[in-house]
Tab-separated table of C-alpha atoms in Angstrom:
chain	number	residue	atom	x	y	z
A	1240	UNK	CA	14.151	3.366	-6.221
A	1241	UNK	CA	13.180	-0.316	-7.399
A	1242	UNK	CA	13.353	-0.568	-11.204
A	1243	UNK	CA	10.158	-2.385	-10.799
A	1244	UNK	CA	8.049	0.522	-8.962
A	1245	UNK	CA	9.431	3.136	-11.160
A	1246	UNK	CA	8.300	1.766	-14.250
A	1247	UNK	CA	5.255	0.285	-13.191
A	1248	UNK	CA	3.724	2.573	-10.959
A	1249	UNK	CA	4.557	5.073	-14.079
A	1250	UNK	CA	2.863	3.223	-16.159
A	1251	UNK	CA	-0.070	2.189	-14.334
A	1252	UNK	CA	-1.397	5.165	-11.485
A	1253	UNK	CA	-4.849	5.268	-13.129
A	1254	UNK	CA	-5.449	1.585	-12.901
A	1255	UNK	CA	-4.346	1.752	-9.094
A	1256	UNK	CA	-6.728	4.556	-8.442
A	1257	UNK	CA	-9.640	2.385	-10.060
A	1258	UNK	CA	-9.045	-0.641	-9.109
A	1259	UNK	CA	-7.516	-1.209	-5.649
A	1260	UNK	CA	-9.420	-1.116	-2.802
A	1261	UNK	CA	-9.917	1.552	0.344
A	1262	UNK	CA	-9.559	0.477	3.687
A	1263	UNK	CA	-12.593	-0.620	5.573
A	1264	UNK	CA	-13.925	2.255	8.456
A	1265	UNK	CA	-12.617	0.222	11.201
A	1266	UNK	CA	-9.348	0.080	10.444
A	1267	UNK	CA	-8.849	3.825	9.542
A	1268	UNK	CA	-10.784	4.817	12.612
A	1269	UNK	CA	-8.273	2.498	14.789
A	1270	UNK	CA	-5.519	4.577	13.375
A	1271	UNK	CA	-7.307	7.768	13.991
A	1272	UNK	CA	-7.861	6.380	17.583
A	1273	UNK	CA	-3.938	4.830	17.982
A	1274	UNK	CA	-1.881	7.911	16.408
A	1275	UNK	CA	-4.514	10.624	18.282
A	1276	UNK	CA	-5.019	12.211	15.003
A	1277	UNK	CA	-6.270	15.695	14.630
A	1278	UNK	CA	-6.037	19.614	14.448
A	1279	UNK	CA	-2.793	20.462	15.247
A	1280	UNK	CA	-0.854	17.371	14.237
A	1281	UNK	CA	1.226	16.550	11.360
A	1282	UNK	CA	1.311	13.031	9.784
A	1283	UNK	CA	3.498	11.751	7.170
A	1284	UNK	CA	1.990	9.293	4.770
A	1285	UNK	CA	5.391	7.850	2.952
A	1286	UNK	CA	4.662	6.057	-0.479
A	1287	UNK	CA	1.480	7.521	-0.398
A	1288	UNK	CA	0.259	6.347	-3.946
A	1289	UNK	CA	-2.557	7.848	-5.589
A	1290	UNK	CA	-3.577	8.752	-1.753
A	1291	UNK	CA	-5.774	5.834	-0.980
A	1292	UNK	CA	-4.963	5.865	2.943
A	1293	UNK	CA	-4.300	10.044	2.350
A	1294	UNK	CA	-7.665	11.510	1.669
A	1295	UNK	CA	-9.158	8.986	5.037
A	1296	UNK	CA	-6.699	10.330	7.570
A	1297	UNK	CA	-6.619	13.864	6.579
A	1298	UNK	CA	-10.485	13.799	7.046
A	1299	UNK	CA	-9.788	13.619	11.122
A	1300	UNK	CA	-8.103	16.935	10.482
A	1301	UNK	CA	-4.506	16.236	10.662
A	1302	UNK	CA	-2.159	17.649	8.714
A	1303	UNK	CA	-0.997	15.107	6.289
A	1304	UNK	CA	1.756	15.559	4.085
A	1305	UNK	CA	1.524	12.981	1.112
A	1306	UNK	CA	5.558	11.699	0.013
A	1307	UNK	CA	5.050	9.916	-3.268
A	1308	UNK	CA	8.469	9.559	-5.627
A	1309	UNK	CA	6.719	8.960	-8.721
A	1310	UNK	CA	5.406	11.636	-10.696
A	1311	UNK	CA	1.979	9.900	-12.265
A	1312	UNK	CA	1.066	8.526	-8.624
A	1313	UNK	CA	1.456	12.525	-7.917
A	1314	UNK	CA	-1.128	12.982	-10.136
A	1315	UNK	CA	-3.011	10.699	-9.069
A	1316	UNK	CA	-2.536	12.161	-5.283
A	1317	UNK	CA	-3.465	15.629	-6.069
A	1318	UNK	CA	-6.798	15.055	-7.715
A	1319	UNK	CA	-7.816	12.680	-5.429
A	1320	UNK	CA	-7.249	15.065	-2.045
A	1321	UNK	CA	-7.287	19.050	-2.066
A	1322	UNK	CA	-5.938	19.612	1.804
A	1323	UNK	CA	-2.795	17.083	2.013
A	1324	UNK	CA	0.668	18.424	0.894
A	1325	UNK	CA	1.727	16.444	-1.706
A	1326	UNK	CA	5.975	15.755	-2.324
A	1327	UNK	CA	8.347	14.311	-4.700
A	1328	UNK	CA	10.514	12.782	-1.887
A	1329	UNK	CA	11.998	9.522	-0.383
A	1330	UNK	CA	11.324	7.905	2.495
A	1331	UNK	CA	15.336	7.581	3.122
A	1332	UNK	CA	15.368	11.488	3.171
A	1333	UNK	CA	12.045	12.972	4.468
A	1334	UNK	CA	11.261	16.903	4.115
A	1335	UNK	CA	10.043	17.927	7.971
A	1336	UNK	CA	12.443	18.712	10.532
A	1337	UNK	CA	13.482	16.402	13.436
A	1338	UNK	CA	10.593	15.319	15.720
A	1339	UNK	CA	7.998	17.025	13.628
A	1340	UNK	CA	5.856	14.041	12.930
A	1341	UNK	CA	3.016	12.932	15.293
A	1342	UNK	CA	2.784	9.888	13.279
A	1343	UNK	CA	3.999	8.174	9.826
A	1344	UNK	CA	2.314	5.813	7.956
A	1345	UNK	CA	3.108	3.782	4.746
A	1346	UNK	CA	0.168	1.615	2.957
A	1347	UNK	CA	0.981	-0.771	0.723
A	1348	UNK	CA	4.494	0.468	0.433
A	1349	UNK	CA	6.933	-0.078	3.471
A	1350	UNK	CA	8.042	-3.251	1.485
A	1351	UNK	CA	9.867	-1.566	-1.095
A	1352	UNK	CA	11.956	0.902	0.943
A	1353	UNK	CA	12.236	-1.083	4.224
A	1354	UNK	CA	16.134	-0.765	5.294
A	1355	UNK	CA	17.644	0.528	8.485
A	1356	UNK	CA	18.414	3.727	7.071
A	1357	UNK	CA	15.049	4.281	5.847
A	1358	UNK	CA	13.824	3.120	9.718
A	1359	UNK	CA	16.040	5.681	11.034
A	1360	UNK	CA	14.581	8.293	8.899
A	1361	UNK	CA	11.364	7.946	10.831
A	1362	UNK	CA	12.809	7.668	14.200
A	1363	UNK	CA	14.549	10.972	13.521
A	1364	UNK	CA	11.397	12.700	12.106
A	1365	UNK	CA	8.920	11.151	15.177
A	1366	UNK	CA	7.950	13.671	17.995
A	1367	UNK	CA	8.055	12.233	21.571
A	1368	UNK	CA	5.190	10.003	21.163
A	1369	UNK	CA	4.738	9.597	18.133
A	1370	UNK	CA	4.179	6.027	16.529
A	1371	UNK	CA	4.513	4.182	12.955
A	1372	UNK	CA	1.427	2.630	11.512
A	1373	UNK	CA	2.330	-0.056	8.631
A	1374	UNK	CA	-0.805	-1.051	6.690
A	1375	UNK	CA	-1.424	-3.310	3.936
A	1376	UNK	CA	-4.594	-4.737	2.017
A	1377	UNK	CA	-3.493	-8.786	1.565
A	1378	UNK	CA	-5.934	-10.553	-0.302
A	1379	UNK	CA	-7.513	-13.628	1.031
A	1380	UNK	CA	-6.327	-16.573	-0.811
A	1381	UNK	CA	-8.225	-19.599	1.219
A	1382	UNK	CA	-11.227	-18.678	-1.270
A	1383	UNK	CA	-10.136	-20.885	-3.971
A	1384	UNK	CA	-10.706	-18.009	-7.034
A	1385	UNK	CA	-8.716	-15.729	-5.462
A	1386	UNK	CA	-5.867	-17.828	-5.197
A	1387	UNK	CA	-6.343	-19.087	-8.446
A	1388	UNK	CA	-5.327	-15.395	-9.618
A	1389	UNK	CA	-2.498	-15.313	-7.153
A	1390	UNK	CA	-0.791	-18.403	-9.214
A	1391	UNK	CA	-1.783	-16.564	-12.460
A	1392	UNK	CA	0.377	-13.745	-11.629
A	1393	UNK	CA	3.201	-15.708	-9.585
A	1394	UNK	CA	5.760	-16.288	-12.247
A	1395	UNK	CA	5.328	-12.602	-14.001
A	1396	UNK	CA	6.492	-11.407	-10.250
A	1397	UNK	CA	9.942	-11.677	-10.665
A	1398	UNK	CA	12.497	-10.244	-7.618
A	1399	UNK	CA	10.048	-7.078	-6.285
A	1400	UNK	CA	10.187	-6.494	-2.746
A	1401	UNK	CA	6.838	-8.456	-1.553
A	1402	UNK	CA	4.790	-7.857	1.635
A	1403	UNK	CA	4.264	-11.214	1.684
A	1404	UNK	CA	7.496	-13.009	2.046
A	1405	UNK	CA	7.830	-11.038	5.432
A	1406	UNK	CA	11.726	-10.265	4.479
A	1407	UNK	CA	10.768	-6.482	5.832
A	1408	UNK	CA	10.295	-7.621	9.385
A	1409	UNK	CA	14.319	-7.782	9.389
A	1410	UNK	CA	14.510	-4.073	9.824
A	1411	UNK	CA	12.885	-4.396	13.489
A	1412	UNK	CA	15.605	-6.070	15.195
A	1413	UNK	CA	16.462	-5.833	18.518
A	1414	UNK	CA	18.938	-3.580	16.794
A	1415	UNK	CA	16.314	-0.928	15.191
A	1416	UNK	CA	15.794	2.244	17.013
A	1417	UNK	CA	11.596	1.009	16.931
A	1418	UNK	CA	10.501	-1.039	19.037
A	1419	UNK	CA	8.484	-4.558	18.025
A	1420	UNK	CA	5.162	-4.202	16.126
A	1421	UNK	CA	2.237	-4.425	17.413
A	1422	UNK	CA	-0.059	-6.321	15.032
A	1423	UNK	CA	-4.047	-5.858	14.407
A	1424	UNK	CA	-6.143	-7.175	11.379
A	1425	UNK	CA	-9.280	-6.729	10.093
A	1426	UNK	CA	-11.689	-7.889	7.376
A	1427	UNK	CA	-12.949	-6.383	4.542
A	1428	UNK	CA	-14.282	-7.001	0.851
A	1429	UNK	CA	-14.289	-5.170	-1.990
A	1430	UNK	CA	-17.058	-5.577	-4.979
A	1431	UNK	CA	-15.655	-6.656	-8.322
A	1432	UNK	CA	-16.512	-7.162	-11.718
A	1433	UNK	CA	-14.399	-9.318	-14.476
A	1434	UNK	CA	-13.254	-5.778	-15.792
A	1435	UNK	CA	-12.509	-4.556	-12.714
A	1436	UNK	CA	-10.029	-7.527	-11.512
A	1437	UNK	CA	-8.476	-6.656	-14.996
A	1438	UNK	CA	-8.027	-3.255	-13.811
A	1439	UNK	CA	-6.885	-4.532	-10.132
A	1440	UNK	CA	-4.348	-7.102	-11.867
A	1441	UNK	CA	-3.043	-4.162	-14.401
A	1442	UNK	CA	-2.347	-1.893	-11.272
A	1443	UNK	CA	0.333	-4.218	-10.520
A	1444	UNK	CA	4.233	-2.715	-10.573
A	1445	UNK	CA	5.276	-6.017	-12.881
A	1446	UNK	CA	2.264	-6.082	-14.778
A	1447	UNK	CA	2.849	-2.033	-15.356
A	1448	UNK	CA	6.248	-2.720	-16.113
A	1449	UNK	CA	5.757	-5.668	-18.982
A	1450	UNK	CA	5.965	-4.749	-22.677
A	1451	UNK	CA	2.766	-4.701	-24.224
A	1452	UNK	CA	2.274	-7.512	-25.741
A	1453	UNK	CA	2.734	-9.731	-22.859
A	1454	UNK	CA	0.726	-7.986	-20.583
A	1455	UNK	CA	-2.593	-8.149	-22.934
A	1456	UNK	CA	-1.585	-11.564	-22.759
A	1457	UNK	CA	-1.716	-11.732	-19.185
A	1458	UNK	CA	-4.620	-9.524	-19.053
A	1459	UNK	CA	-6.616	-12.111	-20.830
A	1460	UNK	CA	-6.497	-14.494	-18.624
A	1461	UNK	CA	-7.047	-12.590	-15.868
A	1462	UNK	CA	-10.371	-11.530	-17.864
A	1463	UNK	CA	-11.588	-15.228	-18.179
A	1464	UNK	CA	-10.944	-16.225	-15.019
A	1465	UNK	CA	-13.038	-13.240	-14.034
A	1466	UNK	CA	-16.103	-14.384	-15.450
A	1467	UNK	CA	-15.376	-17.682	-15.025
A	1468	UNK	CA	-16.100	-16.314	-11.501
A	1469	UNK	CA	-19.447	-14.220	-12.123
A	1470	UNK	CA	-20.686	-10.986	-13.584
A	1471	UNK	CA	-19.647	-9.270	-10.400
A	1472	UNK	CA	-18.387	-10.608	-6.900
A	1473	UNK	CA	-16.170	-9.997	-3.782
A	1474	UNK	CA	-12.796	-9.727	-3.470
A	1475	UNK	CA	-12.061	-10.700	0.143
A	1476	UNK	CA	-9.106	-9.033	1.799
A	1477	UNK	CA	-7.282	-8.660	5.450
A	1478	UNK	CA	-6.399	-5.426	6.812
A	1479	UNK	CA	-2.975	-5.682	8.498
A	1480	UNK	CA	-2.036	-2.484	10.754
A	1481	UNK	CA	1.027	-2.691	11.893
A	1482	UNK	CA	1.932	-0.287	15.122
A	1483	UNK	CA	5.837	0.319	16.753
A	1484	UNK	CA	7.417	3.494	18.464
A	1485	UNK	CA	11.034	4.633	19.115
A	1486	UNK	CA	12.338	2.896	22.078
């Protein structure tokens, strides 16, 4: 596990549950729609955080078994759903049986774990049918405030895995036993406050994994800029779902 994730996402579950956003009611109901969830199918949400994406898709009555590695996301996890089956696992070694899963999904995470054995690990666990959904909030930075906190935060990033940089798109080669993804986006925005985008700068794994000093530091700033902004405003984001299937 990334050095990074570990000791951030340790660190910093309760800000993640605060402060990042859900995903808007289109999106999830496209992915209730595209994996045909329901009664009598099992999903695996991989890296599923403090269960953001979780408690949405177990609402269409799947079940949903939660696989979050570190133990304060867990926490997190468990309070925040009652009928998903939350466990410590890895997405390189799953805990369901071949060709159990109707569907996996991983939001905001694929990025971290996103090698060929890890790829594999979902073909083997996919029933006949069954597809991968890859979802991630991005946050819109043509509105000029919101990349203004991008650049704040660039140089603190250091070498995390980022969705950004696209480098996980290497995994689904003509080589990869998925096929090519199937791409759909939509729009959303999420209210903020200055406290709030302290909160939603916080829950990130570098920021989480600074010492103390520098990160009230950095926390500071992102607090000015805040109200530089307004007493409370939008965050705009895009919704990326990603779809593939075994060949």
């Amino acid at each position: 596990m990334h050095a990074v994730a570990l000791a951030g996402f340790g660190q910093n579950a309760s800000d993640y549950e605060q402060a990042r956003p859900s995903y808007p009611p289109a999106a999830v109901t496209f992915l209730v729609d595209n994996l045909a969830l329901g009664p009598g199918r099992t999903i695996l949400d991989v890296g599923a955080g403090t269960g953001k994406l979780t408690r949405l898709l177990a609402a269409a009555g799947a079940e949903v078994v939660a696989v979050e590695p570190v133990a304060a996301m867990r926490t997190e996890l468990r309070a925040s759903t009652r009928t998903a089956l939350v466990c410590a696992a890895m997405a390189e070694a799953l805990p369901v049986r071949s060709g159990r899963a109707a569907a996996v999904v991983c939001a905001q995470a694929f990025h971290w774990f996103a090698t060929d054995a890890v790829v594999a690990e979902f073909a083997r666990v996919l029933r006949p049918g069954g597809r991968l959904a890859l979802v991630w909030n991005v946050r819109d930075n043509s509105v000029p405030w919101v990349r203004g906190f991008t650049e704040l935060l660039r140089p603190y990033e250091g070498d995390r895995p980022d969705h950004n940089g696209g480098d996980w798109r290497a995994v689904f080669s003509a080589r990869s036993p998925l096929g090519p993804l199937e791409t759909t986006t939509f729009r959303h925005d999420q209210p903020m406050t200055p406290d709030l985008l302290v909160a939603r700068a916080a829950s990130m794994s570098f920021v989480g994994a600074m010492d103390p000093a520098a990160r009230d530091e950095v926390l500071s700033r992102v607090r000015d800029l805040g109200r530089s902004v307004g007493e409370s405003f939008p965050l705009p984001y895009r919704t990326e779902v990603h779809l593939t299937a075994p060949r």
